[in-house]
Amino acid sequence: MDRILFVGFFIASTCSASPPNFVLLFADDLGFGDLGAYGHPSSLTPNLDRLAAGGLRFTDFYCTSPVCSPSRASLLTGRYQTRSGIYPGVFFPGSIGGLPLNETTIAEVLKPLGYATAAVGKWHLGLGPNGMYLPTNQGFDQFLGIPYSHDMGPCHNLTCFPPDVKCFGTCDVNSVFVPVMRNERIIQQPANFLNLEQAYSNFATDFITASAKMKRPFFLYYPSHHTHYPQYAGPGAAGKSLRGPFGDALLELDNAIGELMTTLEKTGVINNTLVFFTSDNGPSLMRMSHGGNAGPLRCGKGTTYEGGMREPAIAFWPGTISPGVTHELASTLDILPTIARLAEAKLPQVMLDGVDMTEILVNRTKSQRETMMFYPSSSNEKYGLFALRLGKYKAHFYTEGSGLSGTTPDQDCSVFAGFKAHDPPLIFDLEADPSEHYPLSLEGKPDLQALLERIKKVKEQFEASMVFGESQMLKGKDPILEPCCNPDCSPKPGCCRC
Ligand code: MG
């Protein structure tokens, strides 16, 4: 029996015994270089490092956007965000649009098979009129969390620890206080950030324990606010890292993951659960030491350089995934098809951009993925792709810096590096030069000329297949849609507190 057939048989037989559970952990604005397991010298991430040591660690794993909302849309649908209309930019508290309800999320893929599903943490795929875009309308039985980023509210409420230390920087002072929601209901406004992660952790524990007790397969989606700016941490982590507020926030996330792993062990489901960890986009370098770190990669959040979109990723499943490191190309897009395969669920009947990566996880075979497409946060149909990776080569057709990546000495990262077209594109060999420092010179090199022709062809073919969905962001905002626990109060937004 050849190896691939054998894996197919193994997975099928595992599934028929008891469908596997899935825990999808999603960090926020965490860079390629932020975890101990990825070489950071002072981060304290013992639990994530343990997952990396006992699981499969990816070196060439990509999210699909250098900002939050589009990246999350792709993760949950297995499709580039342009198809679902999640561009340009991100959702805000009063946004009218959201992830269209006719898109199929991972939760909706699993529901018909009887999975219990829950989302805990940061949603950021819309709220809309009457909360129509909340997780409970997108396949999740339960939701506890904040419907958008936690800097989208008055900053003075984003308390650091100790509580008398004010956060620095700017937040959206003209918005309502940041709410915590349970399903469609606001249960706290403003959010108490000092016990938020613990509340999430308790929710996760209860959900896993209840599902295990009922012998029901489950899918837990846990997109934490950590380590998005402004940083915060409760008493279990505040002041306890070596890396200041960012390190404390990361340590708090790591502690929560440790608790979750303990719950999986205690409930006896750990050997039947795939735990997958990654992040939505690269580090917010504008926050300097209060933002993340892209390690050796160029620039960060808001850019289509490697630092904006290549992410740490770890797959952990004792007995099924053997420990190691893979250099295969993979993406958040691939998580939906992989989960569908492992659960023996039907794939949505739409144009998917993800490919099944089960064979990489279980058997370390070659990736089915040969390309990765890079759309900017300001995506539009006129320019389309900014960059494309084909095998080990990446071609930048357009580049643009970002305010979110300012403060680095590299001038191409900052907001002052305006939109630039490159013809021929800048081509980098990411194996020899992962930092994108040295564009290849094509002159007098027929093999590279041939590569360029191939890249252009792949781009043309892909773009011919891309149908941009109606932009959900361009539907605009209406202050009346901002969540308020006390809807008839006045004057808004300041009176929205309960
Ligand atoms: Mg983010």
Coordinates of C-alpha atoms and ligand atoms in Angstrom, one line a residue:
M1 CA 0.0 0.0 0.0
D2 CA 1.5 3.3 -0.9
R3 CA 1.9 6.0 1.8
I4 CA -0.8 8.3 0.7
L5 CA -3.4 5.5 0.5
F6 CA -2.3 4.3 3.9
V7 CA -2.8 7.8 5.4
G8 CA -6.3 8.0 3.8
F9 CA -7.1 4.6 5.4
F10 CA -5.7 5.7 8.7
I11 CA -7.7 8.9 8.9
A12 CA -10.9 7.3 7.6
S13 CA -10.6 4.5 10.3
T14 CA -9.9 7.1 13.0
C15 CA -12.9 9.1 12.0
S16 CA -15.4 6.3 11.8
A17 CA -14.4 5.4 15.4
S18 CA -15.0 8.8 16.8
P19 CA -15.0 12.1 14.8
P20 CA -12.0 14.3 15.8
N21 CA -12.4 17.5 17.7
F22 CA -10.9 20.8 16.5
V23 CA -9.5 23.7 18.5
L24 CA -8.4 26.6 16.4
L25 CA -6.4 29.2 18.3
F26 CA -5.9 32.5 16.5
A27 CA -3.6 35.2 17.9
D28 CA -3.9 38.8 16.9
D29 CA -1.1 40.9 15.3
L30 CA 1.5 38.3 16.5
G31 CA 4.6 38.3 14.4
F32 CA 6.7 35.5 12.9
G33 CA 9.4 36.1 15.5
D34 CA 7.3 36.5 18.6
L35 CA 7.3 32.9 20.1
G36 CA 10.1 31.3 22.0
A37 CA 9.7 28.3 19.6
Y38 CA 10.4 30.7 16.7
G39 CA 13.5 32.2 18.2
H40 CA 12.4 35.1 20.3
P41 CA 15.0 35.5 23.1
S42 CA 12.8 37.0 25.8
S43 CA 9.2 35.9 25.2
L44 CA 7.8 33.5 27.7
T45 CA 5.6 31.0 25.8
P46 CA 6.2 27.7 27.5
N47 CA 2.9 26.2 26.5
L48 CA 3.1 27.2 22.9
D49 CA 6.7 26.0 22.8
R50 CA 5.5 22.7 24.2
L51 CA 2.9 22.4 21.4
A52 CA 5.7 23.3 18.9
A53 CA 8.0 20.7 20.3
G54 CA 5.4 17.9 20.4
G55 CA 3.6 18.9 17.1
L56 CA 4.4 20.2 13.6
R57 CA 5.9 23.7 13.3
F58 CA 5.5 25.5 10.0
T59 CA 8.1 27.8 8.6
D60 CA 6.2 28.9 5.5
F61 CA 2.7 29.5 6.7
Y62 CA 0.6 32.5 5.5
C63 CA -2.5 34.3 6.4
T64 CA -4.3 36.1 3.5
S65 CA -4.2 39.7 4.6
P66 CA -2.0 42.0 6.6
V67 CA -5.0 43.2 8.6
C68 CA -7.7 41.6 10.9
S69 CA -11.1 41.3 9.3
P70 CA -10.1 40.0 5.8
S71 CA -7.7 37.5 7.3
R72 CA -10.5 36.1 9.6
A73 CA -12.9 35.9 6.7
S74 CA -10.4 33.7 4.8
L75 CA -9.7 31.5 7.8
L76 CA -13.3 30.7 8.3
T77 CA -14.3 30.3 4.7
G78 CA -11.2 28.8 3.0
R79 CA -11.5 31.6 0.4
Y80 CA -9.6 34.8 -0.4
Q81 CA -11.4 37.7 1.3
T82 CA -11.9 39.4 -2.0
R83 CA -14.5 36.8 -3.0
S84 CA -16.6 37.5 0.1
G85 CA -16.2 41.3 -0.1
I86 CA -14.2 41.7 3.0
Y87 CA -12.1 44.7 1.7
P88 CA -10.8 47.3 1.9
G89 CA -9.7 47.6 5.5
V90 CA -11.5 46.3 8.5
F91 CA -14.9 46.5 10.2
F92 CA -15.7 49.2 12.8
P93 CA -18.3 49.2 15.7
G94 CA -21.0 50.9 13.5
S95 CA -20.2 49.0 10.2
I96 CA -23.3 48.1 8.2
G97 CA -21.7 45.1 6.5
G98 CA -20.3 41.8 7.7
L99 CA -19.2 38.4 6.4
P100 CA -22.1 37.6 4.1
L101 CA -24.4 35.0 5.5
N102 CA -24.3 32.9 2.4
E103 CA -20.6 32.3 2.9
T104 CA -20.0 28.9 4.6
T105 CA -17.8 28.9 7.7
I106 CA -15.9 26.0 9.2
A107 CA -18.6 25.9 11.9
E108 CA -21.2 25.5 9.2
V109 CA -19.2 22.8 7.5
L110 CA -19.2 20.8 10.8
K111 CA -22.8 21.5 12.0
P112 CA -24.5 18.9 9.8
L113 CA -22.3 16.2 11.4
G114 CA -23.6 17.0 14.9
Y115 CA -20.6 19.0 16.1
A116 CA -20.9 21.4 19.0
T117 CA -19.5 24.7 17.9
A118 CA -18.3 27.8 19.9
A119 CA -16.4 31.0 19.3
V120 CA -14.7 32.8 22.1
G121 CA -12.7 36.1 21.8
K122 CA -12.5 38.6 19.0
W123 CA -14.9 38.2 16.1
H124 CA -14.3 41.2 13.8
L125 CA -16.5 39.9 11.0
G126 CA -19.3 42.3 11.5
L127 CA -22.2 43.0 13.8
G128 CA -24.7 44.7 11.5
P129 CA -28.4 45.5 12.0
N130 CA -29.8 43.5 14.9
G131 CA -26.4 41.6 15.3
M132 CA -27.1 39.8 12.0
Y133 CA -23.4 39.0 11.4
L134 CA -22.5 37.7 14.9
P135 CA -21.0 34.2 15.2
T136 CA -24.4 32.7 16.3
N137 CA -25.6 33.5 12.8
Q138 CA -22.5 32.0 11.2
G139 CA -22.7 28.4 12.5
F140 CA -21.5 28.8 16.1
D141 CA -23.9 27.6 18.8
Q142 CA -22.3 29.9 21.3
F143 CA -20.2 33.1 21.5
L144 CA -18.5 34.9 24.2
G145 CA -16.4 37.9 23.3
I146 CA -16.0 41.3 21.7
P147 CA -17.4 41.8 18.2
Y148 CA -14.4 43.8 17.0
S149 CA -10.9 45.1 18.0
H150 CA -10.5 46.2 21.6
D151 CA -8.9 49.5 20.6
M152 CA -12.2 50.5 18.9
G153 CA -13.4 52.3 22.0
P154 CA -12.3 55.1 24.3
C155 CA -8.7 54.4 25.3
H156 CA -9.0 55.3 28.9
N157 CA -11.1 52.2 29.4
L158 CA -8.3 50.0 28.1
T159 CA -6.7 49.7 31.4
C160 CA -3.3 48.3 31.8
F161 CA -2.0 46.6 34.8
P162 CA -1.5 47.8 37.4
P163 CA -4.8 49.7 36.9
D164 CA -3.4 53.1 37.6
V165 CA -1.1 52.9 34.6
K166 CA -2.8 54.4 31.6
C167 CA -2.3 53.0 28.2
F168 CA -0.6 55.2 25.7
G169 CA -1.4 55.8 22.1
T170 CA -4.7 56.6 20.4
C171 CA -8.0 54.7 20.4
D172 CA -11.4 55.5 18.9
V173 CA -12.6 58.0 21.5
N174 CA -15.8 58.7 19.5
S175 CA -17.1 55.1 19.7
V176 CA -19.1 53.3 22.4
F177 CA -17.2 51.6 25.2
V178 CA -16.0 48.2 24.2
P179 CA -18.7 45.6 25.0
V180 CA -18.5 41.9 26.0
M181 CA -21.2 39.8 24.4
R182 CA -22.7 36.5 25.2
N183 CA -24.3 35.2 22.0
E184 CA -26.3 38.3 20.8
R185 CA -26.5 40.0 24.2
I186 CA -24.2 42.6 25.8
I187 CA -23.2 41.3 29.2
Q188 CA -20.6 43.9 30.1
Q189 CA -19.9 47.5 28.8
P190 CA -17.1 48.6 29.2
A191 CA -15.2 45.4 29.1
N192 CA -13.1 44.5 32.1
F193 CA -9.8 43.7 30.5
L194 CA -8.1 42.5 33.7
N195 CA -10.2 39.3 33.8
L196 CA -11.2 39.0 30.2
E197 CA -8.8 36.2 29.1
Q198 CA -9.6 34.3 32.3
A199 CA -13.3 34.5 31.4
Y200 CA -12.5 33.2 27.9
S201 CA -10.4 30.4 29.4
N202 CA -13.3 29.4 31.7
F203 CA -15.7 29.5 28.8
A204 CA -13.4 27.2 26.8
T205 CA -13.0 24.8 29.7
D206 CA -16.8 24.6 30.2
F207 CA -17.4 24.1 26.5
I208 CA -14.8 21.3 26.1
T209 CA -15.9 19.6 29.4
A210 CA -19.6 19.7 28.4
S211 CA -19.0 18.4 24.9
A212 CA -16.7 15.6 26.2
K213 CA -19.3 14.5 28.7
M214 CA -22.0 14.3 26.1
K215 CA -19.5 12.5 23.8
R216 CA -20.2 15.1 21.2
P217 CA -17.5 16.1 18.8
F218 CA -16.7 19.8 19.0
F219 CA -15.1 22.7 17.2
L220 CA -13.8 25.6 19.4
Y221 CA -12.6 28.7 17.6
Y222 CA -10.6 30.8 20.0
P223 CA -9.4 34.1 18.4
S224 CA -7.8 35.9 21.3
H225 CA -7.3 39.7 21.4
H226 CA -3.7 39.1 22.4
T227 CA -1.4 40.5 21.2
H228 CA -3.2 43.3 19.5
Y229 CA -2.5 46.8 20.8
P230 CA -3.1 48.2 23.4
Q231 CA -1.6 45.4 25.5
Y232 CA -3.2 44.3 28.7
A233 CA -2.9 41.4 31.1
G234 CA -4.6 40.2 34.3
P235 CA -2.9 39.4 37.6
G236 CA -1.7 36.0 36.4
A237 CA 0.6 37.5 33.8
A238 CA 1.0 41.3 34.4
G239 CA 4.5 42.2 35.2
K240 CA 5.6 38.6 34.9
S241 CA 7.3 38.4 31.5
L242 CA 10.7 39.6 30.6
R243 CA 9.3 41.7 27.7
G244 CA 7.1 44.4 29.2
P245 CA 3.4 44.9 28.4
F246 CA 3.6 43.0 25.1
G247 CA 5.4 40.0 26.7
D248 CA 2.8 40.1 29.6
A249 CA -0.1 39.9 27.1
L250 CA 1.6 37.1 25.2
L251 CA 2.2 35.3 28.5
E252 CA -1.5 35.6 29.4
L253 CA -2.4 34.1 26.0
D254 CA 0.1 31.3 26.6
N255 CA -1.3 30.6 30.1
A256 CA -4.8 30.3 28.7
I257 CA -3.6 27.8 26.1
G258 CA -1.9 25.9 28.9
E259 CA -5.2 25.7 30.7
L260 CA -7.0 24.6 27.6
M261 CA -4.5 21.8 27.0
T262 CA -4.9 20.6 30.6
T263 CA -8.7 20.5 30.0
L264 CA -8.2 18.4 26.9
E265 CA -6.0 16.0 28.9
K266 CA -8.4 15.9 31.9
T267 CA -11.4 15.2 29.7
G268 CA -9.6 12.4 27.9
V269 CA -10.1 13.9 24.4
I270 CA -6.5 15.1 23.8
N271 CA -5.6 12.2 21.5
N272 CA -8.7 12.8 19.4
T273 CA -8.2 16.6 19.0
L274 CA -6.4 18.6 16.4
V275 CA -5.1 21.8 18.0
F276 CA -4.0 24.4 15.5
F277 CA -2.4 27.7 16.4
T278 CA -1.6 30.7 14.1
S279 CA -2.1 34.5 13.9
D280 CA -4.2 36.8 11.7
N281 CA -1.5 39.1 10.5
G282 CA 2.0 40.4 11.2
P283 CA 3.2 42.6 14.0
S284 CA 2.0 46.2 14.6
L285 CA 5.5 47.7 14.3
M286 CA 4.2 51.2 14.8
R287 CA 3.8 50.3 18.5
M288 CA 7.5 49.8 18.8
S289 CA 8.3 47.6 21.8
H290 CA 4.6 47.4 22.6
G291 CA 3.9 45.7 19.2
G292 CA 5.2 42.3 18.0
N293 CA 8.2 41.2 16.1
A294 CA 8.5 39.8 12.6
G295 CA 11.9 38.1 13.3
P296 CA 14.0 38.0 10.2
L297 CA 11.1 39.0 7.9
R298 CA 10.6 42.3 6.3
C299 CA 8.1 45.0 7.6
G300 CA 4.9 43.9 9.4
K301 CA 1.2 44.6 9.7
G302 CA -0.4 46.5 6.8
T303 CA 2.2 45.4 4.2
T304 CA 2.4 42.6 1.7
Y305 CA 6.0 42.0 2.6
E306 CA 6.7 38.7 4.4
G307 CA 6.5 40.3 7.9
G308 CA 2.9 41.3 7.2
M309 CA 1.6 37.9 6.3
R310 CA 3.9 35.0 7.1
E311 CA 3.0 33.7 10.5
P312 CA 4.0 31.2 13.2
A313 CA 1.8 28.1 12.9
I314 CA 1.7 24.9 14.9
A315 CA -0.4 21.7 14.5
F316 CA -0.6 19.5 17.5
W317 CA -2.3 16.1 17.7
P318 CA -0.6 13.4 19.9
G319 CA -0.5 10.0 18.2
T320 CA -1.5 11.4 14.8
I321 CA 0.9 14.3 14.1
S322 CA 4.5 13.4 14.8
P323 CA 6.8 16.2 16.1
G324 CA 8.9 18.1 13.6
V325 CA 9.2 21.1 11.4
T326 CA 7.9 21.5 7.9
H327 CA 9.0 24.0 5.2
E328 CA 6.0 23.2 3.0
L329 CA 3.9 26.1 1.8
A330 CA 0.5 26.3 3.7
S331 CA -2.1 28.9 4.6
T332 CA -5.1 29.7 6.8
L333 CA -7.0 29.0 3.6
D334 CA -6.2 25.4 4.0
I335 CA -7.7 24.9 7.4
L336 CA -11.3 24.5 6.3
P337 CA -10.6 21.8 3.7
T338 CA -8.3 20.0 6.1
I339 CA -10.9 20.0 8.9
A340 CA -13.6 18.9 6.4
R341 CA -11.4 16.0 5.3
L342 CA -10.6 14.9 8.8
A343 CA -14.3 15.1 9.9
E344 CA -15.5 13.6 6.6
A345 CA -17.7 16.6 6.1
K346 CA -18.9 18.0 2.8
L347 CA -17.0 20.9 1.3
P348 CA -19.0 24.0 0.5
Q349 CA -20.0 24.1 -3.2
V350 CA -18.2 27.3 -3.9
M351 CA -14.8 28.3 -5.4
L352 CA -12.4 27.4 -2.6
D353 CA -8.9 28.7 -2.4
G354 CA -7.7 26.3 0.3
V355 CA -6.3 22.9 -0.2
D356 CA -6.3 19.9 2.1
M357 CA -3.1 19.7 4.1
T358 CA -3.9 16.5 5.9
E359 CA -1.0 14.7 4.2
I360 CA 1.5 17.4 5.3
L361 CA 0.2 17.0 8.9
V362 CA 0.1 13.3 9.1
N363 CA 2.6 12.1 6.6
R364 CA 4.9 15.0 5.8
T365 CA 4.3 14.7 2.1
K366 CA 4.5 17.6 -0.4
S367 CA 2.1 20.4 -0.1
Q368 CA -0.6 20.6 -2.8
R369 CA -0.2 24.3 -2.5
E370 CA 2.2 25.8 -5.0
T371 CA 1.2 29.5 -4.8
M372 CA 0.2 32.1 -2.3
M373 CA -1.5 35.3 -3.3
F374 CA -0.9 38.6 -1.5
Y375 CA -3.7 41.2 -1.4
P376 CA -3.1 44.5 0.4
S377 CA -5.5 45.7 3.1
S378 CA -6.7 48.3 0.5
S379 CA -7.6 45.6 -2.0
N380 CA -9.4 46.7 -5.2
E381 CA -10.2 45.2 -8.5
K382 CA -8.1 47.7 -10.5
Y383 CA -4.8 46.5 -9.1
G384 CA -5.7 43.1 -7.8
L385 CA -2.8 41.1 -6.4
F386 CA 0.2 43.0 -5.0
A387 CA 2.4 40.0 -4.9
L388 CA 2.5 36.3 -5.6
R389 CA 4.6 33.4 -4.2
L390 CA 5.3 30.5 -6.6
G391 CA 7.4 27.8 -4.9
K392 CA 10.3 29.5 -3.3
Y393 CA 10.0 32.7 -5.3
K394 CA 8.0 35.7 -4.5
A395 CA 7.2 38.5 -7.0
H396 CA 6.0 41.9 -6.0
F397 CA 4.1 43.7 -8.7
Y398 CA 3.2 46.5 -6.3
T399 CA 4.5 47.6 -3.0
E400 CA 3.3 50.1 -0.4
G401 CA 4.4 50.9 3.1
S402 CA 1.9 51.3 6.0
G403 CA 1.5 53.4 9.0
L404 CA 1.0 50.2 10.9
S405 CA 4.6 49.2 10.1
G406 CA 6.2 52.6 10.7
T407 CA 9.1 53.1 13.1
T408 CA 11.4 50.5 11.5
P409 CA 14.7 51.7 10.0
D410 CA 13.7 50.1 6.7
Q411 CA 12.2 52.9 4.8
D412 CA 10.1 50.7 2.5
C413 CA 7.9 49.7 5.5
S414 CA 6.6 53.1 6.6
V415 CA 3.6 55.1 5.5
F416 CA 6.0 57.4 3.6
A417 CA 6.8 54.5 1.1
G418 CA 4.0 55.3 -1.2
F419 CA 2.3 52.9 -3.7
K420 CA 4.8 51.8 -6.3
A421 CA 4.3 49.6 -9.4
H422 CA 7.2 47.3 -10.4
D423 CA 7.6 46.2 -14.0
P424 CA 9.2 43.8 -14.1
P425 CA 8.2 42.7 -10.6
L426 CA 10.7 42.6 -7.8
I427 CA 11.5 38.9 -7.4
F428 CA 13.0 37.3 -4.3
D429 CA 14.2 33.8 -3.6
L430 CA 12.6 33.3 -0.2
E431 CA 14.7 30.3 0.7
A432 CA 18.0 32.1 0.2
D433 CA 16.7 35.5 1.2
P434 CA 13.6 35.3 3.5
S435 CA 14.1 38.9 4.5
E436 CA 13.4 40.1 0.9
H437 CA 16.6 42.2 0.9
Y438 CA 18.1 41.3 -2.5
P439 CA 15.8 41.3 -5.6
L440 CA 17.1 38.9 -8.2
S441 CA 18.6 40.5 -11.3
L442 CA 17.0 38.9 -14.4
E443 CA 19.4 40.3 -17.0
G444 CA 21.2 37.7 -19.0
K445 CA 19.5 34.9 -17.0
P446 CA 17.2 32.8 -19.3
D447 CA 16.1 30.6 -16.4
L448 CA 14.9 33.6 -14.4
Q449 CA 13.3 35.1 -17.5
A450 CA 11.4 31.8 -17.9
L451 CA 10.4 32.0 -14.2
L452 CA 9.0 35.5 -14.7
E453 CA 6.9 34.3 -17.7
R454 CA 5.6 31.5 -15.5
I455 CA 4.8 33.8 -12.6
K456 CA 2.9 36.2 -15.0
K457 CA 0.9 33.3 -16.4
V458 CA 0.0 32.0 -12.9
K459 CA -1.1 35.6 -11.9
E460 CA -3.2 36.0 -15.1
Q461 CA -4.9 32.6 -14.6
F462 CA -5.6 33.2 -11.0
E463 CA -7.0 36.7 -11.5
A464 CA -9.2 35.4 -14.3
S465 CA -10.8 33.1 -11.6
M466 CA -11.2 35.9 -9.1
V467 CA -14.7 37.4 -8.8
F468 CA -14.7 40.3 -6.3
G469 CA -17.7 40.1 -4.0
E470 CA -19.5 43.4 -3.2
S471 CA -17.4 45.3 -0.7
Q472 CA -18.9 45.0 2.8
M473 CA -16.7 47.9 4.0
L474 CA -17.9 50.3 1.4
K475 CA -21.5 49.9 2.8
G476 CA -20.2 52.3 5.4
K477 CA -21.1 52.9 9.0
D478 CA -24.1 54.1 11.0
P479 CA -23.5 55.2 14.6
I480 CA -26.9 53.8 15.5
L481 CA -25.5 50.3 14.9
E482 CA -22.8 50.7 17.6
P483 CA -23.6 48.2 20.3
C484 CA -25.1 49.8 23.4
C485 CA -26.3 48.0 26.5
N486 CA -28.6 50.9 27.3
P487 CA -30.0 51.7 23.8
D488 CA -32.3 54.6 24.8
C489 CA -29.7 56.4 26.8
S490 CA -28.3 59.9 26.1
P491 CA -25.9 61.4 25.3
K492 CA -24.3 58.7 23.2
P493 CA -21.8 57.2 22.9
G494 CA -20.6 57.9 26.5
C495 CA -23.8 56.7 28.2
C496 CA -23.5 53.2 26.8
R497 CA -22.3 51.6 30.0
C498 CA -24.0 49.0 32.2
Ligands
MG1 MG -4.8 41.5 13.6

